[in-house]
Amino acid sequence: MVVGGGGRPPVCPGGQRLELLGPTVTSRFPPQLVSRGFRPLLGSGGALGIVNSGLIPSLVWKLQREEEEIQALLLDTLAACLMEDATEALASRVVPFLKEKLLSTSSNIRSKAAHTLIAVSIPLEGKIQVWQHDVIPILVHLLKDKEEEVQANAAGALMNATVTTEGKYAALDVEATGPLLQLLGASLSKARLNAIKALTMLAEAPEGRKLLQSHVATFRVLEEDFSPAVQRAAQVALKVIEWKP
């Protein structure tokens, strides 16, 4: 067992010990990561250190084999790392594995999987894979999840995945505008913000713009939202929805 400072096992987010990831993985972590744990490092360059150490394929591989408690830890770690570089994860079939986690009976795992997909779908290749692996219909379904955090993260993943033309029409084909419009009234500002941005992406398609033109008044109300980010997003959405060729 690798021991950190003071003779105590290194601790990960949520109080999990780093050793729970297994010796195959932990033996390859940078020494400072092992001795200090994930939490302080992921916010200060540690995520990039994990990426540069070539650990991402191992983390993706373990995601499909570990118990739920460790899956949550792995998803948190992957989400931070993929914000830095998603290349290795995409090559390691992270999208199909995350798709499976979106169907978990645990709302915590569903939420974290959707959050990780936000990072996965930042690069173009990630957007393409999310579309190719039919993840978009599942994300749209999760917009109606009983947990608002799941809804918010699903909307965030859709926001990125619908940047491409294929992503837009995949979402429109499963009637994503309806549940996204419902989220505009969510109590969680992140849910409102992500829903507005996803709807803005859909409004870039003529069919999406036509569907949303009857909801202009809703976006006008959101221009007065208490969240400045929501206000700005609503203003951008209105410009796209009201644009005339």
PDB file of C-alpha atoms in Angstrom:
ATOM      1  CA  MET A   1       0.000   0.000   0.000  1.00  0.00           C
ATOM      2  CA  VAL A   2       1.255   3.460  -0.879  1.00  0.00           C
ATOM      3  CA  VAL A   3       1.252   5.715   2.139  1.00  0.00           C
ATOM      4  CA  GLY A   4       1.020   9.500   2.097  1.00  0.00           C
ATOM      5  CA  GLY A   5       2.268  12.084   4.560  1.00  0.00           C
ATOM      6  CA  GLY A   6       1.924  11.235   8.233  1.00  0.00           C
ATOM      7  CA  GLY A   7       1.626   7.514   7.484  1.00  0.00           C
ATOM      8  CA  ARG A   8      -2.005   7.831   6.377  1.00  0.00           C
ATOM      9  CA  PRO A   9      -3.433   6.400   3.154  1.00  0.00           C
ATOM     10  CA  PRO A  10      -3.870   9.140   0.525  1.00  0.00           C
ATOM     11  CA  VAL A  11      -7.384  10.504   0.324  1.00  0.00           C
ATOM     12  CA  CYS A  12      -9.471  11.199  -2.771  1.00  0.00           C
ATOM     13  CA  PRO A  13     -12.611  13.345  -3.175  1.00  0.00           C
ATOM     14  CA  GLY A  14     -15.386  12.283  -0.837  1.00  0.00           C
ATOM     15  CA  GLY A  15     -12.868  10.758   1.575  1.00  0.00           C
ATOM     16  CA  GLN A  16     -12.073   7.783  -0.652  1.00  0.00           C
ATOM     17  CA  ARG A  17      -8.591   6.331  -0.385  1.00  0.00           C
ATOM     18  CA  LEU A  18      -6.514   6.540  -3.527  1.00  0.00           C
ATOM     19  CA  GLU A  19      -5.447   2.932  -3.031  1.00  0.00           C
ATOM     20  CA  LEU A  20      -9.007   1.813  -3.796  1.00  0.00           C
ATOM     21  CA  LEU A  21      -8.283   2.444  -7.460  1.00  0.00           C
ATOM     22  CA  GLY A  22      -5.961  -0.548  -7.289  1.00  0.00           C
ATOM     23  CA  PRO A  23      -2.189  -1.004  -7.445  1.00  0.00           C
ATOM     24  CA  THR A  24      -2.115  -1.195 -11.239  1.00  0.00           C
ATOM     25  CA  VAL A  25      -3.375   2.363 -11.442  1.00  0.00           C
ATOM     26  CA  THR A  26      -1.977   3.929  -8.285  1.00  0.00           C
ATOM     27  CA  SER A  27       1.535   2.700  -8.972  1.00  0.00           C
ATOM     28  CA  ARG A  28       1.541   4.900 -12.068  1.00  0.00           C
ATOM     29  CA  PHE A  29       0.316   8.114 -10.434  1.00  0.00           C
ATOM     30  CA  PRO A  30       2.838  10.921 -10.042  1.00  0.00           C
ATOM     31  CA  PRO A  31       4.357  10.814  -6.515  1.00  0.00           C
ATOM     32  CA  GLN A  32       2.799  14.138  -5.533  1.00  0.00           C
ATOM     33  CA  LEU A  33      -0.646  12.838  -6.519  1.00  0.00           C
ATOM     34  CA  VAL A  34      -0.238   9.712  -4.422  1.00  0.00           C
ATOM     35  CA  SER A  35       1.026  11.589  -1.392  1.00  0.00           C
ATOM     36  CA  ARG A  36      -1.533  14.397  -1.476  1.00  0.00           C
ATOM     37  CA  GLY A  37      -4.643  12.800  -3.008  1.00  0.00           C
ATOM     38  CA  PHE A  38      -6.821  13.986  -5.889  1.00  0.00           C
ATOM     39  CA  ARG A  39      -8.676  16.940  -4.417  1.00  0.00           C
ATOM     40  CA  PRO A  40      -5.840  19.476  -4.033  1.00  0.00           C
ATOM     41  CA  LEU A  41      -4.213  18.506  -7.303  1.00  0.00           C
ATOM     42  CA  LEU A  42      -7.152  18.388  -9.672  1.00  0.00           C
ATOM     43  CA  GLY A  43      -7.700  22.066  -9.055  1.00  0.00           C
ATOM     44  CA  SER A  44      -4.055  23.038  -9.485  1.00  0.00           C
ATOM     45  CA  GLY A  45      -2.689  21.266 -12.512  1.00  0.00           C
ATOM     46  CA  GLY A  46      -3.115  17.743 -11.179  1.00  0.00           C
ATOM     47  CA  ALA A  47      -5.612  16.839 -13.886  1.00  0.00           C
ATOM     48  CA  LEU A  48      -3.075  17.685 -16.557  1.00  0.00           C
ATOM     49  CA  GLY A  49      -0.501  15.655 -14.650  1.00  0.00           C
ATOM     50  CA  ILE A  50      -2.752  12.604 -14.779  1.00  0.00           C
ATOM     51  CA  VAL A  51      -3.319  13.112 -18.512  1.00  0.00           C
ATOM     52  CA  ASN A  52       0.395  13.502 -19.179  1.00  0.00           C
ATOM     53  CA  SER A  53       1.158  10.376 -17.149  1.00  0.00           C
ATOM     54  CA  GLY A  54      -0.872   8.268 -19.588  1.00  0.00           C
ATOM     55  CA  LEU A  55      -3.339   7.141 -16.934  1.00  0.00           C
ATOM     56  CA  ILE A  56      -6.579   7.948 -18.737  1.00  0.00           C
ATOM     57  CA  PRO A  57      -7.000   4.556 -20.496  1.00  0.00           C
ATOM     58  CA  SER A  58      -6.594   2.801 -17.131  1.00  0.00           C
ATOM     59  CA  LEU A  59      -9.211   5.015 -15.506  1.00  0.00           C
ATOM     60  CA  VAL A  60     -11.648   4.437 -18.374  1.00  0.00           C
ATOM     61  CA  TRP A  61     -11.042   0.689 -18.209  1.00  0.00           C
ATOM     62  CA  LYS A  62     -11.711   0.600 -14.466  1.00  0.00           C
ATOM     63  CA  LEU A  63     -14.907   2.623 -14.872  1.00  0.00           C
ATOM     64  CA  GLN A  64     -16.743  -0.420 -16.194  1.00  0.00           C
ATOM     65  CA  ARG A  65     -15.445  -2.796 -13.527  1.00  0.00           C
ATOM     66  CA  GLU A  66     -15.552  -0.991 -10.191  1.00  0.00           C
ATOM     67  CA  GLU A  67     -18.317  -0.738  -7.627  1.00  0.00           C
ATOM     68  CA  GLU A  68     -20.540   2.323  -7.599  1.00  0.00           C
ATOM     69  CA  GLU A  69     -18.579   4.188  -4.937  1.00  0.00           C
ATOM     70  CA  ILE A  70     -15.383   3.989  -6.968  1.00  0.00           C
ATOM     71  CA  GLN A  71     -17.206   4.722 -10.221  1.00  0.00           C
ATOM     72  CA  ALA A  72     -18.244   8.075  -8.758  1.00  0.00           C
ATOM     73  CA  LEU A  73     -14.624   8.838  -7.915  1.00  0.00           C
ATOM     74  CA  LEU A  74     -13.451   7.811 -11.367  1.00  0.00           C
ATOM     75  CA  LEU A  75     -16.105   9.946 -13.059  1.00  0.00           C
ATOM     76  CA  ASP A  76     -15.097  12.998 -11.024  1.00  0.00           C
ATOM     77  CA  THR A  77     -11.472  12.417 -11.955  1.00  0.00           C
ATOM     78  CA  LEU A  78     -12.211  11.862 -15.634  1.00  0.00           C
ATOM     79  CA  ALA A  79     -14.399  14.966 -15.822  1.00  0.00           C
ATOM     80  CA  ALA A  80     -11.529  17.115 -14.572  1.00  0.00           C
ATOM     81  CA  CYS A  81      -8.931  15.413 -16.752  1.00  0.00           C
ATOM     82  CA  LEU A  82     -10.959  15.512 -19.958  1.00  0.00           C
ATOM     83  CA  MET A  83     -11.345  19.249 -19.619  1.00  0.00           C
ATOM     84  CA  GLU A  84      -7.599  19.293 -20.244  1.00  0.00           C
ATOM     85  CA  ASP A  85      -7.438  16.714 -23.041  1.00  0.00           C
ATOM     86  CA  ALA A  86     -10.012  14.128 -24.085  1.00  0.00           C
ATOM     87  CA  THR A  87      -7.944  12.488 -26.830  1.00  0.00           C
ATOM     88  CA  GLU A  88      -6.856   9.347 -24.967  1.00  0.00           C
ATOM     89  CA  ALA A  89     -10.257   8.864 -23.385  1.00  0.00           C
ATOM     90  CA  LEU A  90     -12.002   9.057 -26.749  1.00  0.00           C
ATOM     91  CA  ALA A  91      -9.569   6.503 -28.135  1.00  0.00           C
ATOM     92  CA  SER A  92     -10.351   4.268 -25.128  1.00  0.00           C
ATOM     93  CA  ARG A  93     -14.106   4.084 -25.851  1.00  0.00           C
ATOM     94  CA  VAL A  94     -15.068   6.396 -23.024  1.00  0.00           C
ATOM     95  CA  VAL A  95     -18.285   7.451 -24.786  1.00  0.00           C
ATOM     96  CA  PRO A  96     -19.887   3.960 -24.850  1.00  0.00           C
ATOM     97  CA  PHE A  97     -18.922   3.451 -21.206  1.00  0.00           C
ATOM     98  CA  LEU A  98     -20.426   6.801 -20.213  1.00  0.00           C
ATOM     99  CA  LYS A  99     -23.550   5.992 -22.213  1.00  0.00           C
ATOM    100  CA  GLU A 100     -23.972   2.906 -20.050  1.00  0.00           C
ATOM    101  CA  LYS A 101     -23.532   4.961 -16.873  1.00  0.00           C
ATOM    102  CA  LEU A 102     -26.264   7.359 -17.997  1.00  0.00           C
ATOM    103  CA  LEU A 103     -28.647   4.423 -17.537  1.00  0.00           C
ATOM    104  CA  SER A 104     -27.500   3.688 -13.975  1.00  0.00           C
ATOM    105  CA  THR A 105     -30.112   3.287 -11.255  1.00  0.00           C
ATOM    106  CA  SER A 106     -28.025   5.699  -9.170  1.00  0.00           C
ATOM    107  CA  SER A 107     -28.880   9.356  -9.746  1.00  0.00           C
ATOM    108  CA  ASN A 108     -25.388  10.255  -8.540  1.00  0.00           C
ATOM    109  CA  ILE A 109     -23.776   8.124 -11.250  1.00  0.00           C
ATOM    110  CA  ARG A 110     -26.187   9.429 -13.907  1.00  0.00           C
ATOM    111  CA  SER A 111     -25.344  12.988 -12.930  1.00  0.00           C
ATOM    112  CA  LYS A 112     -21.588  12.436 -12.914  1.00  0.00           C
ATOM    113  CA  ALA A 113     -21.678  10.562 -16.227  1.00  0.00           C
ATOM    114  CA  ALA A 114     -23.576  13.425 -17.854  1.00  0.00           C
ATOM    115  CA  HIS A 115     -21.136  15.905 -16.318  1.00  0.00           C
ATOM    116  CA  THR A 116     -18.205  13.942 -17.740  1.00  0.00           C
ATOM    117  CA  LEU A 117     -19.887  13.967 -21.150  1.00  0.00           C
ATOM    118  CA  ILE A 118     -19.848  17.760 -21.044  1.00  0.00           C
ATOM    119  CA  ALA A 119     -16.049  17.574 -21.023  1.00  0.00           C
ATOM    120  CA  VAL A 120     -15.950  14.716 -23.530  1.00  0.00           C
ATOM    121  CA  SER A 121     -17.993  16.690 -26.045  1.00  0.00           C
ATOM    122  CA  ILE A 122     -15.870  19.830 -25.998  1.00  0.00           C
ATOM    123  CA  PRO A 123     -13.590  18.654 -28.853  1.00  0.00           C
ATOM    124  CA  LEU A 124     -15.113  17.947 -32.257  1.00  0.00           C
ATOM    125  CA  GLU A 125     -14.247  14.250 -32.089  1.00  0.00           C
ATOM    126  CA  GLY A 126     -16.168  14.000 -28.831  1.00  0.00           C
ATOM    127  CA  LYS A 127     -19.214  15.675 -30.361  1.00  0.00           C
ATOM    128  CA  ILE A 128     -19.059  13.252 -33.270  1.00  0.00           C
ATOM    129  CA  GLN A 129     -18.775  10.200 -31.026  1.00  0.00           C
ATOM    130  CA  VAL A 130     -21.669  11.286 -28.814  1.00  0.00           C
ATOM    131  CA  TRP A 131     -23.795  11.470 -31.958  1.00  0.00           C
ATOM    132  CA  GLN A 132     -22.435   8.246 -33.472  1.00  0.00           C
ATOM    133  CA  HIS A 133     -23.060   6.227 -30.309  1.00  0.00           C
ATOM    134  CA  ASP A 134     -26.682   7.446 -30.021  1.00  0.00           C
ATOM    135  CA  VAL A 135     -26.103   9.143 -26.694  1.00  0.00           C
ATOM    136  CA  ILE A 136     -28.240  12.165 -27.573  1.00  0.00           C
ATOM    137  CA  PRO A 137     -31.632  10.398 -27.144  1.00  0.00           C
ATOM    138  CA  ILE A 138     -30.567   9.263 -23.672  1.00  0.00           C
ATOM    139  CA  LEU A 139     -29.479  12.782 -22.736  1.00  0.00           C
ATOM    140  CA  VAL A 140     -32.851  14.102 -23.889  1.00  0.00           C
ATOM    141  CA  HIS A 141     -34.573  11.482 -21.750  1.00  0.00           C
ATOM    142  CA  LEU A 142     -32.505  12.595 -18.746  1.00  0.00           C
ATOM    143  CA  LEU A 143     -33.821  16.135 -19.147  1.00  0.00           C
ATOM    144  CA  LYS A 144     -36.917  14.722 -17.443  1.00  0.00           C
ATOM    145  CA  ASP A 145     -34.981  12.971 -14.665  1.00  0.00           C
ATOM    146  CA  LYS A 146     -36.348  13.358 -11.137  1.00  0.00           C
ATOM    147  CA  GLU A 147     -33.037  14.891 -10.013  1.00  0.00           C
ATOM    148  CA  GLU A 148     -32.428  18.466 -11.156  1.00  0.00           C
ATOM    149  CA  GLU A 149     -28.653  18.033 -11.108  1.00  0.00           C
ATOM    150  CA  VAL A 150     -29.002  15.192 -13.622  1.00  0.00           C
ATOM    151  CA  GLN A 151     -31.222  17.396 -15.774  1.00  0.00           C
ATOM    152  CA  ALA A 152     -28.731  20.262 -15.654  1.00  0.00           C
ATOM    153  CA  ASN A 153     -25.772  18.104 -16.634  1.00  0.00           C
ATOM    154  CA  ALA A 154     -27.721  16.385 -19.408  1.00  0.00           C
ATOM    155  CA  ALA A 155     -28.592  19.809 -20.805  1.00  0.00           C
ATOM    156  CA  GLY A 156     -24.927  20.781 -20.575  1.00  0.00           C
ATOM    157  CA  ALA A 157     -23.863  17.733 -22.549  1.00  0.00           C
ATOM    158  CA  LEU A 158     -26.542  18.467 -25.154  1.00  0.00           C
ATOM    159  CA  MET A 159     -25.329  22.051 -25.348  1.00  0.00           C
ATOM    160  CA  ASN A 160     -21.964  20.772 -26.589  1.00  0.00           C
ATOM    161  CA  ALA A 161     -23.184  17.804 -28.614  1.00  0.00           C
ATOM    162  CA  THR A 162     -25.613  19.919 -30.644  1.00  0.00           C
ATOM    163  CA  VAL A 163     -22.959  22.255 -31.987  1.00  0.00           C
ATOM    164  CA  THR A 164     -22.634  19.972 -35.018  1.00  0.00           C
ATOM    165  CA  THR A 165     -25.352  19.702 -37.645  1.00  0.00           C
ATOM    166  CA  GLU A 166     -25.715  15.977 -36.962  1.00  0.00           C
ATOM    167  CA  GLY A 167     -26.087  16.627 -33.255  1.00  0.00           C
ATOM    168  CA  LYS A 168     -28.709  19.318 -33.819  1.00  0.00           C
ATOM    169  CA  TYR A 169     -30.912  17.099 -35.941  1.00  0.00           C
ATOM    170  CA  ALA A 170     -30.434  14.070 -33.683  1.00  0.00           C
ATOM    171  CA  ALA A 171     -31.795  16.177 -30.815  1.00  0.00           C
ATOM    172  CA  LEU A 172     -34.607  17.646 -32.894  1.00  0.00           C
ATOM    173  CA  ASP A 173     -35.586  14.164 -34.083  1.00  0.00           C
ATOM    174  CA  VAL A 174     -36.255  13.118 -30.480  1.00  0.00           C
ATOM    175  CA  GLU A 175     -38.098  16.375 -29.705  1.00  0.00           C
ATOM    176  CA  ALA A 176     -35.491  17.831 -27.362  1.00  0.00           C
ATOM    177  CA  THR A 177     -37.017  21.305 -27.461  1.00  0.00           C
ATOM    178  CA  GLY A 178     -39.952  20.309 -25.235  1.00  0.00           C
ATOM    179  CA  PRO A 179     -38.033  19.151 -22.146  1.00  0.00           C
ATOM    180  CA  LEU A 180     -35.411  21.865 -22.662  1.00  0.00           C
ATOM    181  CA  LEU A 181     -38.128  24.511 -22.603  1.00  0.00           C
ATOM    182  CA  GLN A 182     -39.442  22.964 -19.390  1.00  0.00           C
ATOM    183  CA  LEU A 183     -36.002  23.405 -17.833  1.00  0.00           C
ATOM    184  CA  LEU A 184     -36.145  27.152 -18.415  1.00  0.00           C
ATOM    185  CA  GLY A 185     -38.261  27.291 -15.282  1.00  0.00           C
ATOM    186  CA  ALA A 186     -35.916  25.155 -13.175  1.00  0.00           C
ATOM    187  CA  SER A 187     -34.882  26.405  -9.748  1.00  0.00           C
ATOM    188  CA  LEU A 188     -31.254  25.504 -10.431  1.00  0.00           C
ATOM    189  CA  SER A 189     -29.623  28.338 -12.374  1.00  0.00           C
ATOM    190  CA  LYS A 190     -27.187  25.905 -13.996  1.00  0.00           C
ATOM    191  CA  ALA A 191     -30.128  23.987 -15.428  1.00  0.00           C
ATOM    192  CA  ARG A 192     -31.677  27.152 -16.855  1.00  0.00           C
ATOM    193  CA  LEU A 193     -28.352  28.282 -18.294  1.00  0.00           C
ATOM    194  CA  ASN A 194     -27.518  24.964 -19.947  1.00  0.00           C
ATOM    195  CA  ALA A 195     -31.044  24.621 -21.319  1.00  0.00           C
ATOM    196  CA  ILE A 196     -30.900  28.092 -22.877  1.00  0.00           C
ATOM    197  CA  LYS A 197     -27.554  27.342 -24.490  1.00  0.00           C
ATOM    198  CA  ALA A 198     -28.750  23.990 -25.823  1.00  0.00           C
ATOM    199  CA  LEU A 199     -31.879  25.622 -27.246  1.00  0.00           C
ATOM    200  CA  THR A 200     -29.703  28.283 -28.859  1.00  0.00           C
ATOM    201  CA  MET A 201     -27.788  25.536 -30.637  1.00  0.00           C
ATOM    202  CA  LEU A 202     -31.041  23.995 -31.858  1.00  0.00           C
ATOM    203  CA  ALA A 203     -32.290  27.396 -33.015  1.00  0.00           C
ATOM    204  CA  GLU A 204     -29.388  27.534 -35.452  1.00  0.00           C
ATOM    205  CA  ALA A 205     -31.246  24.918 -37.496  1.00  0.00           C
ATOM    206  CA  PRO A 206     -34.231  26.345 -39.412  1.00  0.00           C
ATOM    207  CA  GLU A 207     -36.541  23.705 -37.945  1.00  0.00           C
ATOM    208  CA  GLY A 208     -35.408  24.466 -34.421  1.00  0.00           C
ATOM    209  CA  ARG A 209     -35.732  28.200 -34.920  1.00  0.00           C
ATOM    210  CA  LYS A 210     -39.285  27.764 -36.190  1.00  0.00           C
ATOM    211  CA  LEU A 211     -40.224  25.676 -33.145  1.00  0.00           C
ATOM    212  CA  LEU A 212     -38.834  28.251 -30.731  1.00  0.00           C
ATOM    213  CA  GLN A 213     -40.265  31.408 -32.276  1.00  0.00           C
ATOM    214  CA  SER A 214     -43.510  30.954 -30.363  1.00  0.00           C
ATOM    215  CA  HIS A 215     -41.544  30.938 -27.092  1.00  0.00           C
ATOM    216  CA  VAL A 216     -39.820  34.301 -27.470  1.00  0.00           C
ATOM    217  CA  ALA A 217     -41.746  35.687 -24.492  1.00  0.00           C
ATOM    218  CA  THR A 218     -40.203  33.040 -22.233  1.00  0.00           C
ATOM    219  CA  PHE A 219     -36.709  34.126 -23.220  1.00  0.00           C
ATOM    220  CA  ARG A 220     -37.686  37.774 -22.666  1.00  0.00           C
ATOM    221  CA  VAL A 221     -38.517  36.914 -19.067  1.00  0.00           C
ATOM    222  CA  LEU A 222     -35.143  35.216 -18.669  1.00  0.00           C
ATOM    223  CA  GLU A 223     -33.426  38.444 -19.714  1.00  0.00           C
ATOM    224  CA  GLU A 224     -34.427  39.615 -16.223  1.00  0.00           C
ATOM    225  CA  ASP A 225     -33.196  36.472 -14.445  1.00  0.00           C
ATOM    226  CA  PHE A 226     -31.274  37.031 -11.200  1.00  0.00           C
ATOM    227  CA  SER A 227     -28.291  35.205 -12.743  1.00  0.00           C
ATOM    228  CA  PRO A 228     -26.227  37.465 -15.032  1.00  0.00           C
ATOM    229  CA  ALA A 229     -25.054  34.405 -16.972  1.00  0.00           C
ATOM    230  CA  VAL A 230     -28.655  33.383 -17.639  1.00  0.00           C
ATOM    231  CA  GLN A 231     -29.486  36.939 -18.693  1.00  0.00           C
ATOM    232  CA  ARG A 232     -26.649  36.995 -21.225  1.00  0.00           C
ATOM    233  CA  ALA A 233     -27.513  33.540 -22.549  1.00  0.00           C
ATOM    234  CA  ALA A 234     -31.151  34.575 -23.024  1.00  0.00           C
ATOM    235  CA  GLN A 235     -30.066  37.639 -24.990  1.00  0.00           C
ATOM    236  CA  VAL A 236     -27.933  35.504 -27.302  1.00  0.00           C
ATOM    237  CA  ALA A 237     -30.759  32.985 -27.709  1.00  0.00           C
ATOM    238  CA  LEU A 238     -33.190  35.713 -28.741  1.00  0.00           C
ATOM    239  CA  LYS A 239     -30.812  36.989 -31.396  1.00  0.00           C
ATOM    240  CA  VAL A 240     -30.582  33.508 -32.899  1.00  0.00           C
ATOM    241  CA  ILE A 241     -34.299  32.716 -32.619  1.00  0.00           C
ATOM    242  CA  GLU A 242     -35.374  36.041 -34.112  1.00  0.00           C
ATOM    243  CA  TRP A 243     -32.761  36.049 -36.870  1.00  0.00           C
ATOM    244  CA  LYS A 244     -34.223  36.268 -40.347  1.00  0.00           C
ATOM    245  CA  PRO A 245     -32.303  35.167 -43.452  1.00  0.00           C
TER     246      PRO A 245
END
